[in-house]
XYZ file of C-alpha atoms in Angstrom:
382
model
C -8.409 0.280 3.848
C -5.987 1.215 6.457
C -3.901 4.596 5.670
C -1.517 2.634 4.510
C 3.898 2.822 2.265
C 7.394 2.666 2.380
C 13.663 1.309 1.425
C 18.281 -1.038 2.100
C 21.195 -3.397 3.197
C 20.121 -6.396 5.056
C 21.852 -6.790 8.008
C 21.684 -10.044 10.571
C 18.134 -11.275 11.349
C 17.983 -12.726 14.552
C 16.123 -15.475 14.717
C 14.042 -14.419 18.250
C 11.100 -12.527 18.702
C 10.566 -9.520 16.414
C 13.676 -8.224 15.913
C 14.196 -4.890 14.011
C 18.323 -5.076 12.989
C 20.300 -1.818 11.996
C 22.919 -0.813 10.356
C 25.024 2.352 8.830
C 26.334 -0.238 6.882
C 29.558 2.157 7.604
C 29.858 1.041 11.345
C 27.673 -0.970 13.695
C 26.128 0.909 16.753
C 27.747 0.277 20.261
C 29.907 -2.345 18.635
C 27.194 -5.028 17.753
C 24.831 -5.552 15.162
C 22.487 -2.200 16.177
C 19.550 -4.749 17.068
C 16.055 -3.339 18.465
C 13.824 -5.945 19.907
C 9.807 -5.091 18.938
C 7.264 -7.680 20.514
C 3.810 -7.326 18.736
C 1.238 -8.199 20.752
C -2.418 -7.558 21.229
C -1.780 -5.103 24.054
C 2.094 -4.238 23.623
C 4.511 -3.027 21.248
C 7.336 -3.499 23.646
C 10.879 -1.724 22.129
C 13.670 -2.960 23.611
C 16.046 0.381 22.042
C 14.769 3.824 21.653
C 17.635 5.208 19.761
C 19.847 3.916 16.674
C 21.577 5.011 13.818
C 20.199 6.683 10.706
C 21.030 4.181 7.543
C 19.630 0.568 5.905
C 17.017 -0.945 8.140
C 15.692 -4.154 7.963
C 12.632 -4.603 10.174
C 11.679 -8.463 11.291
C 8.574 -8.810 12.957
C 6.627 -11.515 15.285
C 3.228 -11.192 15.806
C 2.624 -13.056 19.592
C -0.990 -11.846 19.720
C -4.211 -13.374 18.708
C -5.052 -10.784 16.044
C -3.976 -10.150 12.772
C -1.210 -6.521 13.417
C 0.238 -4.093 11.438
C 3.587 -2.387 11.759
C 4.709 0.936 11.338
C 7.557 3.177 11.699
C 6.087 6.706 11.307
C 7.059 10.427 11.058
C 5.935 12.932 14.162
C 3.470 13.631 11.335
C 1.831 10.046 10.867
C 3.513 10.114 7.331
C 4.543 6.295 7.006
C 8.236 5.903 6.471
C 8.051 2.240 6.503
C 5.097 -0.745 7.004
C 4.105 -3.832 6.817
C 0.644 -4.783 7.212
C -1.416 -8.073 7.462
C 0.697 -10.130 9.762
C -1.054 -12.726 11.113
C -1.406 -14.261 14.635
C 2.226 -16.258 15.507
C 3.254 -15.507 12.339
C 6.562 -13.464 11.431
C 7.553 -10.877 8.272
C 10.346 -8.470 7.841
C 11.044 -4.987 6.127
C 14.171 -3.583 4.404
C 14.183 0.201 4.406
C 16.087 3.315 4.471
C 15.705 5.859 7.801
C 17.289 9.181 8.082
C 17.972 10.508 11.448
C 14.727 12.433 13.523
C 12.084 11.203 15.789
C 10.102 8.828 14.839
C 7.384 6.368 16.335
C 7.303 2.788 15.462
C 2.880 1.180 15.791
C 1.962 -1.759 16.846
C -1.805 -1.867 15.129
C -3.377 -5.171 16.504
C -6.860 -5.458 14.545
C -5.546 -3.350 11.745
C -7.370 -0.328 13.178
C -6.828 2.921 15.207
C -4.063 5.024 16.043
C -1.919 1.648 17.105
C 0.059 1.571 20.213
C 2.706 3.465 19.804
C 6.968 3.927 20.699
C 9.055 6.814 20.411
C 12.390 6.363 19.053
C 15.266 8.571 17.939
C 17.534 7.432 15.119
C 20.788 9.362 15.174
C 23.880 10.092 13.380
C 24.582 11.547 9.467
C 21.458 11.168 6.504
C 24.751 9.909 4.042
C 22.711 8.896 0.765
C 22.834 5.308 0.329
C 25.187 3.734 -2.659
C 23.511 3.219 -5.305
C 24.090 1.325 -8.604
C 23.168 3.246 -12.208
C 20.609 0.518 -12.592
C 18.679 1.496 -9.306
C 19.235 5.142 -9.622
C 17.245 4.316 -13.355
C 14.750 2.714 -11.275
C 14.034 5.623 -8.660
C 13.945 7.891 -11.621
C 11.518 5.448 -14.085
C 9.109 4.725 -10.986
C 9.250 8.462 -10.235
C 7.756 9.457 -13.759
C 5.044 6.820 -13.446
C 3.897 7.624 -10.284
C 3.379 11.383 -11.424
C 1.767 10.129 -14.952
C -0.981 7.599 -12.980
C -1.476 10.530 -11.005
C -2.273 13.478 -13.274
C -4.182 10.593 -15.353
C -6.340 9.999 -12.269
C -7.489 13.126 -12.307
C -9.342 14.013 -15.700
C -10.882 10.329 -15.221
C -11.923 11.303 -12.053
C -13.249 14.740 -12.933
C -15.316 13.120 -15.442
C -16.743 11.031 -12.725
C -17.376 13.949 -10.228
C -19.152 15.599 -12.847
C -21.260 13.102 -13.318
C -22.599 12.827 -9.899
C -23.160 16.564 -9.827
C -25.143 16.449 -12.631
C -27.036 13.567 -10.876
C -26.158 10.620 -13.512
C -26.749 8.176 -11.507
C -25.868 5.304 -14.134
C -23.021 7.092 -15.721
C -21.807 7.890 -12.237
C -21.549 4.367 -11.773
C -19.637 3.563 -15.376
C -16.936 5.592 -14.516
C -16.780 4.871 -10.856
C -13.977 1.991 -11.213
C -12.212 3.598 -13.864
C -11.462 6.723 -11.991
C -10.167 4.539 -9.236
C -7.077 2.803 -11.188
C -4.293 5.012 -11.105
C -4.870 5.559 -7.921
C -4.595 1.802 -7.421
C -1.622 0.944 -8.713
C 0.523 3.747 -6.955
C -1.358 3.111 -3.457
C 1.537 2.856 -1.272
C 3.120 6.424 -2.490
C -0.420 7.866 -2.402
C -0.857 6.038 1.242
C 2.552 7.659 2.747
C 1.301 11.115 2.633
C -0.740 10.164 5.792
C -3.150 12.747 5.413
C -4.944 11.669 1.822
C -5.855 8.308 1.788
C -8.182 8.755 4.786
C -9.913 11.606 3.088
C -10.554 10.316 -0.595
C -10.466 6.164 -0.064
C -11.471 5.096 3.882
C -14.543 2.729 3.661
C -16.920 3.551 6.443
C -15.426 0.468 8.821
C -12.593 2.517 9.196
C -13.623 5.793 10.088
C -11.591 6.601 13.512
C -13.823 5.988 16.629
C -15.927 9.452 16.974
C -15.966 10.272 13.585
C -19.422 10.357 12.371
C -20.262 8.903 8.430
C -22.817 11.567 8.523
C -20.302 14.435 8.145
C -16.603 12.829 8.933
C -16.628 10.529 5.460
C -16.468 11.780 2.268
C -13.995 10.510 -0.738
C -14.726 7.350 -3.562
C -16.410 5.224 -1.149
C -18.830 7.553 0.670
C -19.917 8.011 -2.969
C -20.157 4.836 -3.979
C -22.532 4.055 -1.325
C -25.015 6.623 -2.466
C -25.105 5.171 -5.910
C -25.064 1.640 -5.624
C -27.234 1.388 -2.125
C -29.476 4.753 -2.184
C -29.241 5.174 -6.161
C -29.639 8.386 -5.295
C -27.290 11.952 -5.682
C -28.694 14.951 -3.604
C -27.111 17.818 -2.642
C -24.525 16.358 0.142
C -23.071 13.548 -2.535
C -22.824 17.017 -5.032
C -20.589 18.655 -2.459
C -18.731 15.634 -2.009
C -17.901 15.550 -5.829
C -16.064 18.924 -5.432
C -13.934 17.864 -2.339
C -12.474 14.500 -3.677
C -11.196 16.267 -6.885
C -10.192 19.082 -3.985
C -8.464 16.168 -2.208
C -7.377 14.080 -5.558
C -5.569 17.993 -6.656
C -3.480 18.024 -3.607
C -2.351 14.621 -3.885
C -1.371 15.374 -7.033
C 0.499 18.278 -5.892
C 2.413 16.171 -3.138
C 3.170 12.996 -5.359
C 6.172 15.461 -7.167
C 7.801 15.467 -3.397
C 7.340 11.961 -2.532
C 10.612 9.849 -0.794
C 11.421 7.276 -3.153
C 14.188 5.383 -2.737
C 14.377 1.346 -4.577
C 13.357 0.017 -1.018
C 10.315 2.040 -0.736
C 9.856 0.919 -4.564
C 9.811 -3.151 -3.454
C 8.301 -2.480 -0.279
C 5.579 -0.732 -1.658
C 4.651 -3.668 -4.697
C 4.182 -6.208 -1.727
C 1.901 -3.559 -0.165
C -0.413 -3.771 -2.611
C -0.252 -7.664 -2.956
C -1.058 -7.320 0.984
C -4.267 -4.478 -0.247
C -5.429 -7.298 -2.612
C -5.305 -10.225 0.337
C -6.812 -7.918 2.558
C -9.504 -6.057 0.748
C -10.102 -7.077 -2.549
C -10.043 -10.822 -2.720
C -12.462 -10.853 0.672
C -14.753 -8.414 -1.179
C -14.436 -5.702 1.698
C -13.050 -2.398 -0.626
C -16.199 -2.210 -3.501
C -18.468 -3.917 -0.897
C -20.911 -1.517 -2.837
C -20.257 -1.863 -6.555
C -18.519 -5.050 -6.441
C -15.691 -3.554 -8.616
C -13.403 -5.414 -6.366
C -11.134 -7.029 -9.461
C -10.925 -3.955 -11.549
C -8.897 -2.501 -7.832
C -7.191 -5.866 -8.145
C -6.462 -5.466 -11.739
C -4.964 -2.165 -10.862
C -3.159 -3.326 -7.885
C -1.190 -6.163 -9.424
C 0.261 -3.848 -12.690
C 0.970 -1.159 -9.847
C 2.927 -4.281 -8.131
C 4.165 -5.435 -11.200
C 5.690 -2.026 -12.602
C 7.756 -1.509 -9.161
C 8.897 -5.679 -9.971
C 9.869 -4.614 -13.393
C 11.792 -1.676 -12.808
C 14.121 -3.049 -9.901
C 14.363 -6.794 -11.762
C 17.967 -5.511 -13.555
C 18.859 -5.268 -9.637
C 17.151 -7.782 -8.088
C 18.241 -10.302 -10.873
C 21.842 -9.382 -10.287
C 21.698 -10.250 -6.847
C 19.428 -13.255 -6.226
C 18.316 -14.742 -10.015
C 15.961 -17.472 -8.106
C 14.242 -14.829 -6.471
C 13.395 -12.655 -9.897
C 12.591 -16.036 -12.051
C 10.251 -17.404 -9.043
C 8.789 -13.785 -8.953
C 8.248 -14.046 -13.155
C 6.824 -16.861 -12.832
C 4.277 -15.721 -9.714
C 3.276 -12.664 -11.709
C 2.647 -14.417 -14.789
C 0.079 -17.370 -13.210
C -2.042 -14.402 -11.335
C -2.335 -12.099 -14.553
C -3.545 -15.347 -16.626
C -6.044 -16.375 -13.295
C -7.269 -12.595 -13.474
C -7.561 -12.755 -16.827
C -10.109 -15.183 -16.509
C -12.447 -12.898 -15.001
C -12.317 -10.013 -17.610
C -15.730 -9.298 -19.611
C -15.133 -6.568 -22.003
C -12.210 -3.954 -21.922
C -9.147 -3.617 -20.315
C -11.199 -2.826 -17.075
C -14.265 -4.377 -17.666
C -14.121 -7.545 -15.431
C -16.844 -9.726 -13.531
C -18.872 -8.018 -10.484
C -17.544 -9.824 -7.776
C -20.561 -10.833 -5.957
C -20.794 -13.325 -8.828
C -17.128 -15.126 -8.191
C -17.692 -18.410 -5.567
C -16.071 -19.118 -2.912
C -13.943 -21.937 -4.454
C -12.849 -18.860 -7.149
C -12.319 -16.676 -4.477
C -9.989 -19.216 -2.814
C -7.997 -19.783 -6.028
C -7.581 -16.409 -6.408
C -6.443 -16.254 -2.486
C -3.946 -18.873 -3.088
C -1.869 -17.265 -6.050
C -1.763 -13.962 -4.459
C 0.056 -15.346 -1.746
C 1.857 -17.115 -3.530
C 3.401 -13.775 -5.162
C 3.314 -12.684 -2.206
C 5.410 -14.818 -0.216
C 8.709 -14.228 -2.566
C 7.595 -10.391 -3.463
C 8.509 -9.722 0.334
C 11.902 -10.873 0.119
C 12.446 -8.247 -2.739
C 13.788 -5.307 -0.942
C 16.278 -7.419 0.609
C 17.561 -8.647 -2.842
C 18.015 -5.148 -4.199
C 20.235 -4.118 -1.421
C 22.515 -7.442 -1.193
């Protein structure tokens, strides 16, 4: 997957070409509505502004290109401050977020790979801490605690799975594969923002950067699950790769404490992980190995669904359609998913064995959450 996460007043959307609209929501920049024009193309990611006030963002986006694009607006650091990703050719999407003032570069990734091409911009004036209602500041606060709890729970899961391979367990290796995967899963997009992380313990070997070599550059959940379900095999390299993802999976840990959360980031980041089940799971591209695809899906849609549940008190107050259209979305993909499971809470069907015709079904209700889970953010912040 691509290192992929993620916040508040939506201002006017105009109607043209990839528009990014800003506000202070306290006063409007050089007297109109603080508007940056972004054209995403297949060669260009043209900026029409490269300065504007710190405060609620809301990012709309036009893809003119031939190839599905992803857009960023990143920290000097790559850390992701806000995204969107899988925005197909001609089509349009939008972001509500939250900047504070600094440099930052907003990517243009046609293809969904590389370093994008890339825009510096400035964005100026006070970091005054958006208004916030006692029902969002809950929110922050009850999404905070579960990121940290999926994350210290990842990590005893996936010790036991590491220790496994370095005692050469090939089949028990492979039990606890998926399982040691899920909180990691459903708290993606916070995992994702750190930049530096997600490349090291979840890149498939498709999206190694070009003159990395697989030999020596990849490592993390993937590299492993390679050697187990293709070699069947653990030597001495897959050993020493044990050791470094709970190395990585420990500082990630360490990190999630810090983590930016604001109840943008929170909405943002659930239709993330609708956009890592389009993208990866339902096409059977993440566990192209172990075919654990739905078990990631499983844990993608409650990660999704959490964020939803939290900011609903919000979103509900502001925009009722949107939260009983969203109820109803979550509902029909849990019972479709459902439909899969085997065993266990995270036993489910290996996904080489789901047909085309189930794959599609499963395409369509995904975007069909996904389609009113984007227009979240924007209902928080009304």
């Amino acid at each position: 997957m691509s290192a992929s996460s993620r916040y508040l007043l939506p201002c006017a959307v105009s109607a043209t070409a990839a528009v990014v609209s800003l506000s202070s929501c306290a006063q409007k920049s050089d007297g109109g509505d603080g508007s940056v024009r972004v054209t995403a193309s297949d060669s260009k990611c043209e900026v029409s502004r490269t300065q504007f006030p710190a405060g609620h963002v809301t990012v709309s986006i036009e893809n003119t290109g031939s190839k599905v694009t992803e857009v960023y607006v990143l920290f000097p650091d790559d850390r992701i401050a806000a995204e969107r990703e899988n925005i197909g050719p001609g089509t349009k999407s939008s972001i509500t977020t939250e900047i504070k003032s600094g440099e930052y570069r907003i990517a243009c990734k046609p293809g969904m790979k590389g370093d994008g091409i890339r825009q510096k911009v400035t964005v100026t004036g006070r970091n005054a801490a958006a208004k916030r209602s006692p029902e969002a500041d809950r929110a922050v606060a009850a999404y905070r605690s579960y990121v940290l709890a999926q994350a210290e729970q990842t990590l005893p899961r996936a010790q036991a799975f590491a220790d496994a391979v370095k005692a050469g367990d090939v089949a028990r290796a492979k039990k606890l594969y998926a399982p040691s995967r899920i909180g990691w899963e459903r708290t993606e997009p916070v995992a994702e923002s750190f930049g530096d992380i997600d490349p090291k313990v979840d890149v498939r070997e498709d999206g190694l950067e070009a003159g990395q070599d697989p030999a020596t550059d990849w490592t993390g959940w993937h590299r492993l699950e390679k050697a187990l379900w293709q070699g069947g095999k653990i030597g001495a390299r897959e050993k020493e790769l044990a050791d470094r993802l709970m190395s990585d999976l420990n500082t990630w840990v360490k990190k999630v404490g810090a983590a930016e959360i604001t109840p943008t980031s929170m909405a943002n980041g659930a239709k993330s992980l609708l956009d890592e089940v389009a993208r990866n799971k339902v096409t059977g591209e993440e566990e192209r190995h172990s075919h654990t695809d739905l078990v990631d899906f499983k844990g993608n849609l409650e990660g999704a669904r959490q964020s939803y549940e939290l900011l609903k008190p919000v979103a509900s107050r502001n925009d009722i359609g949107l939260t009983r259209e969203l109820d109803s979305q979550f509902v029909a993909l849990s019972q479709l998913l459902e439909k899969f499971r085997t065993g266990g809470d995270y036993t489910y069907a290996s996904y080489d064995t789901v047909t085309a015709p189930q794959r599609k079904e499963l395409s369509d209700r995904v975007n069909a959450l996904a389609e009113p889970l984007s227009k979240l953010a924007a209902a928080v912040v009304k």
